[in-house]
């Protein structure tokens, strides 16, 4: 068991309270979800509020469990304030990337803390690339940096092929936000772990190349 930091508890609590409100109040859910048309009409609050709404309890539970497992690694290394900065920056960056790729799809909507949580996950991997992750369907531990690279490559695949009802672009944007902000807050990593920084940048470079060559969509 992990000892939860008060900041992590507070973020989980806000997610649970806002999500439960959204489950019971459809007007509330519709007012604060990510929606391209509404955001382009000036409702910028949705860029932030949508990160605390969820589709259902399974969606909420999965995101909060992921946050639970990786929050401490970031807080121990960077402190509570920087953890909050990474969380919020990843949430917003994920939605910004989603808005950019769907800017002409006025009907496009999304909710969830996935972008923010993915940013925390990527920050934790960047700080501790040697950490081992265990997946339900893989009986052996996976090095954190291998998981990070694989996750973002899958996100690119999901973005390119529109796989499932999943915001792959928000996941990717959140991870990039976590990656960039963590390096800004902890530049010493460039001296101690430049190799892993370079490896974790590979999916970001691939996405950029695919976009520039028009092969993303």
Coordinates of C-alpha atoms in Angstrom, one line a residue:
X1 CA 0.0 0.0 0.0
X2 CA 1.1 3.5 -0.7
X3 CA 0.7 6.4 1.8
X4 CA -1.3 8.9 -0.2
X5 CA -0.2 12.5 -0.1
X6 CA -2.8 15.1 0.9
X7 CA -2.5 16.7 -2.5
X8 CA -3.2 13.4 -4.2
X9 CA -6.2 12.8 -1.9
X10 CA -7.5 16.3 -2.8
X11 CA -7.3 15.7 -6.5
X12 CA -8.9 12.3 -6.3
X13 CA -11.7 13.8 -4.1
X14 CA -12.4 16.6 -6.6
X15 CA -12.5 14.1 -9.5
X16 CA -14.9 11.9 -7.6
X17 CA -17.2 14.7 -6.5
X18 CA -17.4 16.4 -9.9
X19 CA -17.8 13.1 -11.7
X20 CA -20.6 11.9 -9.4
X21 CA -22.3 15.3 -9.9
X22 CA -22.0 14.7 -13.7
X23 CA -23.4 11.2 -13.4
X24 CA -26.6 12.5 -11.8
X25 CA -26.9 15.9 -13.5
X26 CA -26.9 15.7 -17.3
X27 CA -27.1 19.5 -17.7
X28 CA -24.0 19.9 -15.5
X29 CA -22.2 17.2 -17.5
X30 CA -23.1 18.9 -20.9
X31 CA -22.1 22.3 -19.6
X32 CA -18.6 21.4 -18.5
X33 CA -17.5 18.6 -20.9
X34 CA -14.9 19.2 -23.6
X35 CA -16.8 20.2 -26.7
X36 CA -15.0 21.8 -29.7
X37 CA -17.9 23.9 -30.8
X38 CA -18.5 25.3 -27.3
X39 CA -14.9 26.0 -26.7
X40 CA -14.5 27.8 -30.0
X41 CA -17.5 30.0 -29.0
X42 CA -15.6 31.1 -26.0
X43 CA -16.3 28.6 -23.2
X44 CA -12.7 28.0 -22.3
X45 CA -13.6 26.7 -18.8
X46 CA -14.3 23.4 -20.5
X47 CA -10.6 23.0 -21.3
X48 CA -10.1 22.6 -17.5
X49 CA -13.5 21.3 -16.2
X50 CA -13.7 18.4 -18.6
X51 CA -10.7 16.9 -16.9
X52 CA -12.7 16.2 -13.7
X53 CA -15.7 14.6 -15.4
X54 CA -15.9 10.9 -16.4
X55 CA -18.2 8.8 -18.5
X56 CA -18.8 6.2 -15.8
X57 CA -17.4 4.7 -12.6
X58 CA -15.1 2.4 -14.5
X59 CA -13.5 5.3 -16.3
X60 CA -13.2 7.2 -13.1
X61 CA -11.7 4.3 -11.2
X62 CA -9.1 3.4 -13.8
X63 CA -7.8 7.0 -13.9
X64 CA -7.8 7.4 -10.2
X65 CA -6.0 4.1 -9.7
X66 CA -3.3 5.1 -12.2
X67 CA -2.9 8.4 -10.4
X68 CA -2.7 6.5 -7.1
X69 CA 0.2 4.3 -8.3
X70 CA 2.4 7.1 -9.8
X71 CA 1.7 10.3 -7.8
X72 CA 4.2 9.6 -5.0
X73 CA 7.1 9.1 -7.4
X74 CA 6.6 12.7 -8.7
X75 CA 5.7 14.3 -5.4
X76 CA 8.8 12.8 -3.7
X77 CA 11.1 14.0 -6.4
X78 CA 9.6 17.5 -7.1
X79 CA 7.3 18.4 -4.3
X80 CA 3.6 19.0 -4.0
X81 CA 3.4 22.3 -5.8
X82 CA 5.3 21.1 -8.8
X83 CA 3.1 17.9 -8.8
X84 CA 0.1 20.2 -9.1
X85 CA 1.8 22.2 -11.9
X86 CA 2.5 19.0 -13.9
X87 CA -1.1 17.7 -13.3
X88 CA -2.8 20.9 -14.5
X89 CA -0.3 21.5 -17.4
X90 CA -0.8 17.9 -18.6
X91 CA -4.6 18.3 -18.4
X92 CA -4.6 21.5 -20.4
X93 CA -2.0 20.4 -22.9
X94 CA -3.9 17.2 -23.6
X95 CA -7.0 19.2 -24.3
X96 CA -5.1 21.7 -26.4
X97 CA -3.8 18.9 -28.6
X98 CA -7.2 17.4 -28.8
X99 CA -8.7 20.8 -29.8
X100 CA -6.0 21.3 -32.4
X101 CA -6.6 17.9 -34.1
X102 CA -10.4 18.2 -33.9
X103 CA -10.8 22.0 -34.4
X104 CA -13.1 21.5 -37.4
X105 CA -15.2 18.9 -35.7
X106 CA -17.6 21.1 -33.8
X107 CA -19.5 18.1 -32.4
X108 CA -16.4 16.4 -30.9
X109 CA -16.7 15.9 -27.2
X110 CA -14.6 14.2 -24.5
X111 CA -14.3 14.0 -20.7
X112 CA -11.8 12.5 -18.3
X113 CA -8.6 13.0 -16.3
X114 CA -6.7 10.8 -18.7
X115 CA -4.5 13.6 -20.1
X116 CA -3.5 14.8 -16.6
X117 CA -3.0 11.3 -15.3
X118 CA -0.9 10.3 -18.3
X119 CA 1.2 13.4 -17.7
X120 CA 1.9 12.2 -14.2
X121 CA 2.6 8.7 -15.4
X122 CA 5.1 10.0 -18.0
X123 CA 6.7 12.4 -15.4
X124 CA 7.1 9.4 -13.0
X125 CA 8.7 7.3 -15.8
X126 CA 11.0 10.2 -16.7
X127 CA 12.1 10.6 -13.0
X128 CA 12.4 6.9 -12.4
X129 CA 12.9 5.2 -15.8
X130 CA 14.1 2.0 -14.1
X131 CA 10.8 1.4 -12.4
X132 CA 9.1 -1.8 -13.4
X133 CA 5.4 -1.9 -14.4
X134 CA 3.2 -4.9 -14.3
X135 CA 0.3 -5.4 -16.8
X136 CA -2.6 -7.8 -16.3
X137 CA -1.9 -9.5 -19.6
X138 CA 2.0 -9.6 -19.4
X139 CA 3.4 -11.9 -16.8
X140 CA 6.8 -10.2 -16.6
X141 CA 7.8 -6.7 -15.4
X142 CA 8.1 -4.0 -18.1
X143 CA 10.7 -1.2 -17.6
X144 CA 9.0 2.1 -17.2
X145 CA 10.6 3.8 -20.2
X146 CA 9.7 0.9 -22.5
X147 CA 6.1 1.1 -21.4
X148 CA 6.1 4.9 -21.9
X149 CA 7.4 4.6 -25.5
X150 CA 5.0 1.8 -26.3
X151 CA 2.1 3.7 -24.8
X152 CA 2.7 6.8 -26.9
X153 CA 3.3 4.7 -30.1
X154 CA -0.1 3.1 -29.5
X155 CA -1.6 6.5 -28.9
X156 CA -0.3 7.6 -32.3
X157 CA -1.8 4.5 -33.9
X158 CA -5.1 5.1 -32.2
X159 CA -5.1 8.8 -33.4
X160 CA -4.3 7.8 -36.9
X161 CA -6.9 5.1 -37.1
X162 CA -9.5 6.6 -34.8
X163 CA -9.6 3.4 -32.6
X164 CA -12.3 3.1 -30.1
X165 CA -14.1 5.9 -28.2
X166 CA -10.9 7.0 -26.6
X167 CA -9.2 10.4 -26.6
X168 CA -5.8 9.2 -27.8
X169 CA -4.7 12.7 -28.7
X170 CA -5.5 13.9 -25.2
X171 CA -3.5 11.0 -23.8
X172 CA -0.6 11.9 -26.0
X173 CA -0.8 15.6 -25.3
X174 CA -0.9 14.9 -21.6
X175 CA 2.2 12.8 -21.8
X176 CA 4.0 15.5 -23.7
X177 CA 2.9 18.0 -21.1
X178 CA 4.3 15.8 -18.3
X179 CA 7.5 15.2 -20.2
X180 CA 8.2 18.9 -21.0
X181 CA 7.2 20.4 -17.7
X182 CA 9.1 17.7 -15.7
X183 CA 12.3 18.5 -17.7
X184 CA 11.7 22.2 -17.1
X185 CA 11.3 21.6 -13.3
X186 CA 14.1 19.1 -13.1
X187 CA 16.8 20.0 -15.6
X188 CA 19.3 17.9 -13.8
X189 CA 17.9 15.0 -15.6
X190 CA 19.7 16.2 -18.8
X191 CA 23.0 15.4 -16.9
X192 CA 22.0 12.2 -15.2
X193 CA 19.6 10.5 -17.7
X194 CA 20.0 12.0 -21.2
X195 CA 19.7 8.5 -22.8
X196 CA 16.2 7.9 -21.4
X197 CA 15.1 11.5 -22.2
X198 CA 16.1 10.8 -25.8
X199 CA 14.3 7.5 -26.0
X200 CA 11.1 8.9 -24.5
X201 CA 11.2 11.7 -27.1
X202 CA 11.0 9.3 -30.0
X203 CA 7.2 9.0 -30.2
X204 CA 6.9 12.8 -30.0
X205 CA 9.3 13.1 -33.0
X206 CA 7.3 10.4 -34.9
X207 CA 4.1 12.3 -34.3
X208 CA 5.6 15.5 -35.5
X209 CA 7.0 13.9 -38.7
X210 CA 3.7 12.1 -39.4
X211 CA 1.8 15.4 -39.0
X212 CA 4.2 17.4 -41.2
X213 CA 4.1 14.8 -43.9
X214 CA 0.3 14.6 -43.8
X215 CA 0.2 11.0 -42.8
X216 CA -1.6 11.4 -39.4
X217 CA -5.1 11.5 -40.8

